[in-house]
Short mmCIF file of C-alpha atoms in Angstrom, two decimals:
data_model
loop_
_atom_site.label_atom_id
_atom_site.label_comp_id
_atom_site.label_asym_id
_atom_site.label_seq_id
_atom_site.Cartn_x
_atom_site.Cartn_y
_atom_site.Cartn_z
CA MET A 1 66.12 34.97 167.76
CA LYS A 2 67.07 37.49 170.39
CA THR A 3 66.33 37.33 174.09
CA PRO A 4 64.95 40.43 175.88
CA ARG A 5 67.27 43.43 175.95
CA GLN A 6 68.83 44.69 179.16
CA GLY A 7 66.19 46.22 181.41
CA SER A 8 63.58 43.61 180.60
CA LYS A 9 62.10 41.48 183.34
CA THR A 10 64.40 38.50 183.01
CA ASN A 11 66.76 36.62 185.31
CA LYS A 12 70.27 37.56 184.21
CA THR A 13 71.99 34.87 186.30
CA ALA A 14 69.88 31.87 185.30
CA SER A 15 71.79 28.69 184.52
CA LEU A 16 69.16 27.44 182.09
CA PHE A 17 68.67 28.69 178.56
CA VAL A 18 65.27 27.97 177.01
CA VAL A 19 65.12 27.19 173.31
CA PHE A 20 61.98 27.67 171.22
CA LEU A 21 61.01 26.83 167.67
CA ILE A 22 59.80 30.11 166.23
CA ILE A 23 57.80 30.74 163.05
CA THR A 24 59.00 27.56 161.38
CA GLY A 25 56.81 28.40 158.39
CA ILE A 26 59.10 31.27 157.44
CA GLY A 27 60.01 31.26 153.77
CA SER A 28 56.81 29.63 152.57
CA ALA A 29 54.76 31.42 149.97
CA ALA A 30 51.94 32.08 152.42
CA PHE A 31 54.16 33.06 155.35
CA ASN A 32 52.67 35.69 157.63
CA PRO A 33 54.72 36.28 160.82
CA ILE A 34 51.71 37.80 162.57
CA ALA A 35 49.11 35.18 161.66
CA GLU A 36 51.32 32.11 161.96
CA ALA A 37 53.60 32.86 164.91
CA LYS A 38 50.94 31.96 167.48
CA GLU A 39 50.52 28.52 165.94
CA GLU A 40 54.19 27.77 165.35
CA VAL A 41 55.84 28.77 168.65
CA ARG A 42 56.35 25.87 171.01
CA TYR A 43 58.63 24.94 173.87
CA VAL A 44 61.33 22.40 172.97
CA SER A 45 63.91 21.94 175.69
CA GLU A 46 66.27 23.51 178.22
CA LEU A 47 70.03 23.62 177.90
CA GLN A 48 72.12 23.24 181.06
CA THR A 49 74.58 26.13 180.97
CA ASN A 50 76.54 28.51 183.14
CA LEU A 51 75.54 31.55 181.11
CA LYS A 52 75.00 34.93 182.77
CA GLU A 53 73.24 36.91 180.05
CA PRO A 54 72.30 34.89 176.97
CA VAL A 55 71.33 37.54 174.45
CA ASP A 56 71.04 35.80 171.06
CA VAL A 57 71.03 32.39 169.39
CA ALA A 58 71.63 30.95 165.94
CA VAL A 59 70.80 27.45 164.70
CA SER A 60 72.71 25.59 161.98
CA ASP A 61 71.15 23.39 159.31
CA SER A 62 72.34 20.34 161.26
CA GLY A 63 70.54 21.51 164.40
CA ASP A 64 73.50 22.84 166.38
CA VAL A 65 72.55 25.76 168.65
CA TYR A 66 74.94 28.71 169.01
CA VAL A 67 74.35 30.78 172.16
CA LEU A 68 75.90 34.21 172.70
CA ASP A 69 76.49 35.46 176.25
CA LYS A 70 76.68 39.26 176.41
CA LYS A 71 78.00 39.60 179.96
CA LEU A 72 80.69 36.91 179.72
CA GLY A 73 81.66 37.55 176.10
CA GLN A 74 81.31 33.86 175.29
CA VAL A 75 79.92 31.64 172.54
CA HIS A 76 78.65 28.15 173.40
CA VAL A 77 77.77 25.62 170.72
CA PHE A 78 75.39 22.76 171.57
CA ASP A 79 74.47 19.79 169.40
CA LYS A 80 70.81 18.96 168.80
CA GLU A 81 70.85 16.72 171.89
CA GLY A 82 71.87 19.68 174.07
CA LYS A 83 75.49 18.61 174.65
CA VAL A 84 78.27 21.19 174.48
CA LYS A 85 80.41 20.83 171.34
CA ILE A 86 82.68 23.87 171.73
CA SER A 87 82.86 27.00 173.86
CA PHE A 88 85.18 29.94 173.59
CA ASP A 89 85.69 32.84 175.95
CA THR A 90 87.05 35.92 174.24
CA LYS A 91 86.03 38.82 176.50
CA GLY A 92 88.11 41.95 176.05
CA SER A 93 88.90 44.77 173.65
CA ALA A 94 91.89 43.40 171.74
CA ILE A 95 91.42 42.16 168.18
CA GLY A 96 89.49 38.89 168.32
CA LYS A 97 88.01 39.69 171.74
CA MET A 98 84.38 40.62 172.48
CA TYR A 99 82.89 43.21 174.80
CA SER A 100 79.10 43.27 175.35
CA PRO A 101 78.27 41.41 172.11
CA GLU A 102 74.57 41.46 171.17
CA SER A 103 74.01 39.36 168.05
CA ILE A 104 75.23 36.17 166.40
CA ALA A 105 74.77 34.63 162.95
CA LEU A 106 76.25 31.84 160.84
CA SER A 107 77.75 32.15 157.38
CA LEU A 108 77.03 29.59 154.68
CA ASP A 109 80.43 28.06 155.56
CA LYS A 110 79.42 27.86 159.26
CA GLU A 111 81.68 30.75 160.24
CA ILE A 112 80.48 32.39 163.45
CA ILE A 113 79.69 36.08 162.98
CA VAL A 114 79.28 38.19 166.12
CA ALA A 115 78.17 41.80 166.55
CA ASP A 116 80.85 42.96 168.99
CA THR A 117 78.69 45.87 170.11
CA GLY A 118 80.86 47.23 172.91
CA ASN A 119 83.94 47.32 170.68
CA LYS A 120 81.95 48.77 167.73
CA ARG A 121 82.84 46.10 165.17
CA ILE A 122 81.91 42.70 163.75
CA LEU A 123 84.05 39.64 164.50
CA VAL A 124 84.17 36.52 162.35
CA PHE A 125 85.34 33.21 163.83
CA LYS A 126 86.11 29.92 162.13
CA PRO A 127 83.76 26.98 162.87
CA ASN A 128 86.16 25.75 165.56
CA GLY A 129 86.00 29.10 167.38
CA GLN A 130 89.35 30.44 166.19
CA PHE A 131 89.29 34.17 165.36
CA ASP A 132 89.41 34.84 161.62
CA TYR A 133 88.88 38.51 160.76
CA VAL A 134 87.12 41.74 161.73
CA LEU A 135 84.61 43.92 159.88
CA GLY A 136 84.41 47.66 160.43
CA SER A 137 85.62 49.98 163.16
CA LYS A 138 84.33 52.89 165.25
CA GLY A 139 82.80 55.76 163.28
CA SER A 140 79.85 56.94 161.20
CA ASN A 141 81.33 56.66 157.71
CA PRO A 142 80.42 53.80 155.32
CA GLY A 143 81.74 50.53 156.77
CA GLU A 144 82.05 51.98 160.27
CA PHE A 145 79.90 51.41 163.36
CA SER A 146 78.77 53.24 166.45
CA MET A 147 76.67 50.49 168.08
CA PRO A 148 76.29 47.40 165.85
CA ASN A 149 73.58 45.36 167.56
CA CYS A 150 72.15 43.06 164.86
CA VAL A 151 73.79 40.78 162.32
CA ALA A 152 72.20 38.45 159.76
CA VAL A 153 73.22 36.48 156.67
CA ASN A 154 70.95 36.22 153.63
CA PRO A 155 70.47 33.02 151.56
CA SER A 156 73.23 34.14 149.18
CA GLY A 157 75.72 34.55 152.03
CA TYR A 158 75.83 38.35 152.17
CA ILE A 159 76.34 39.79 155.66
CA PHE A 160 74.02 42.53 156.96
CA VAL A 161 74.64 44.62 160.06
CA ALA A 162 72.21 47.00 161.77
CA ASP A 163 73.66 49.80 163.87
CA ARG A 164 71.38 51.03 166.68
CA ARG A 165 73.05 54.40 167.24
CA ASN A 166 73.80 55.28 163.60
CA ARG A 167 70.39 53.92 162.52
CA THR A 168 71.94 52.25 159.50
CA LEU A 169 72.00 48.88 157.76
CA SER A 170 75.32 47.88 156.16
CA ARG A 171 75.80 45.16 153.54
CA TYR A 172 78.97 43.08 153.05
CA THR A 173 80.01 40.33 150.67
CA PRO A 174 80.27 36.78 152.08
CA LYS A 175 83.99 37.46 152.56
CA GLY A 176 83.48 40.71 154.44
CA VAL A 177 83.98 43.37 151.76
CA PHE A 178 81.81 46.45 152.38
CA LEU A 179 79.25 47.12 149.64
CA SER A 180 76.63 49.62 150.73
CA LYS A 181 74.83 51.34 153.60
CA TYR A 182 71.12 52.11 154.06
CA THR A 183 69.50 54.59 156.43
CA LEU A 184 66.83 53.22 158.78
CA GLU A 185 63.87 55.19 160.11
CA GLN A 186 64.77 54.39 163.71
CA GLU A 187 66.72 51.95 165.92
CA ALA A 188 66.48 48.35 164.70
CA ASP A 189 66.12 45.68 167.39
CA ASP A 190 66.57 42.60 165.20
CA ILE A 191 66.92 41.57 161.55
CA LEU A 192 66.08 38.29 159.81
CA PHE A 193 65.98 36.86 156.27
CA ASP A 194 63.52 34.30 154.92
CA ARG A 195 64.25 31.76 152.17
CA GLN A 196 63.02 34.15 149.46
CA ASN A 197 65.68 36.69 150.50
CA ASN A 198 63.13 39.05 152.07
CA LEU A 199 64.50 41.01 155.00
CA TYR A 200 62.45 41.59 158.18
CA ILE A 201 63.48 44.46 160.47
CA LEU A 202 62.06 44.65 163.98
CA PHE A 203 61.33 48.12 165.38
CA ALA A 204 60.24 47.24 168.91
CA LYS A 205 59.48 50.78 170.07
CA ASP A 206 56.80 51.14 167.40
CA GLY A 207 55.65 47.54 167.75
CA LYS A 208 56.17 46.72 164.09
CA ILE A 209 58.17 44.68 161.60
CA VAL A 210 59.11 46.20 158.24
CA LYS A 211 59.60 43.82 155.34
CA TRP A 212 62.13 44.62 152.61
CA ASP A 213 62.17 42.61 149.39
CA ALA A 214 65.25 41.06 147.75
CA ALA A 215 66.00 44.38 146.04
CA LEU A 216 66.20 45.96 149.52
CA GLU A 217 63.12 48.09 148.97
CA VAL A 218 60.39 48.46 151.58
CA LYS A 219 57.55 46.12 150.70
CA GLU A 220 55.17 46.21 153.65
CA GLU A 221 54.75 47.02 157.32
CA LEU A 222 53.48 44.43 159.79
CA LYS A 223 52.03 45.37 163.16
CA LEU A 224 52.86 43.12 166.10
CA VAL A 225 50.23 41.43 168.24
CA LYS A 226 50.96 41.00 171.94
CA GLU A 227 51.36 37.35 172.97
CA THR A 228 49.58 36.59 176.24
CA ARG A 229 50.04 32.82 176.46
CA ASP A 230 52.56 31.13 178.73
CA LEU A 231 54.75 29.36 176.15
CA LEU A 232 56.35 27.11 178.77
CA LYS A 233 53.05 25.27 179.36
#
């Protein structure tokens, strides 16, 4: 789940990060992100942090919450009670460092995968926060990135990366070997897989989500409905 992009009306220096449970019915046979989201979104808790610009989160099967800070180039991992387990600060441009990262995901082996947007690459860290390896580099050829802003892992462990500027979706093996690239109709703002291996791509400018099936073919288009409730109440 991503937080609002830069330019949105949000406090960039807040010391609290709010966690929500979102569309917990995802993956069920009758899942409809438009019909069910209003019923399934609820406030859970606040995490005491020193973050400056929390931009994305990932949650492990055990309930650990991984928070990515774009401005500080940091990853913080909290247990399900909200206590910090590990944090690592890797801001910079050298290999293993992050600059303006925008997305975070977890591999099936709990590796931490970060879209290092400012450095135009994907970084993979071991569960303890130690840098492991890098995917891609600057460019527009297959396996290269111009502005990688979304990363997700499907139920089989394959890594998917959306590139905002190149308007592409790249697919990698669970070990980071490039497989294929797909052209997107416009800039993707987020990507997500359900348990049936369907891929959901958010195109915020058009106010829609496009659903791709497991064969990576467009299956349907879902229009978004504006939420007017205060979810903190």
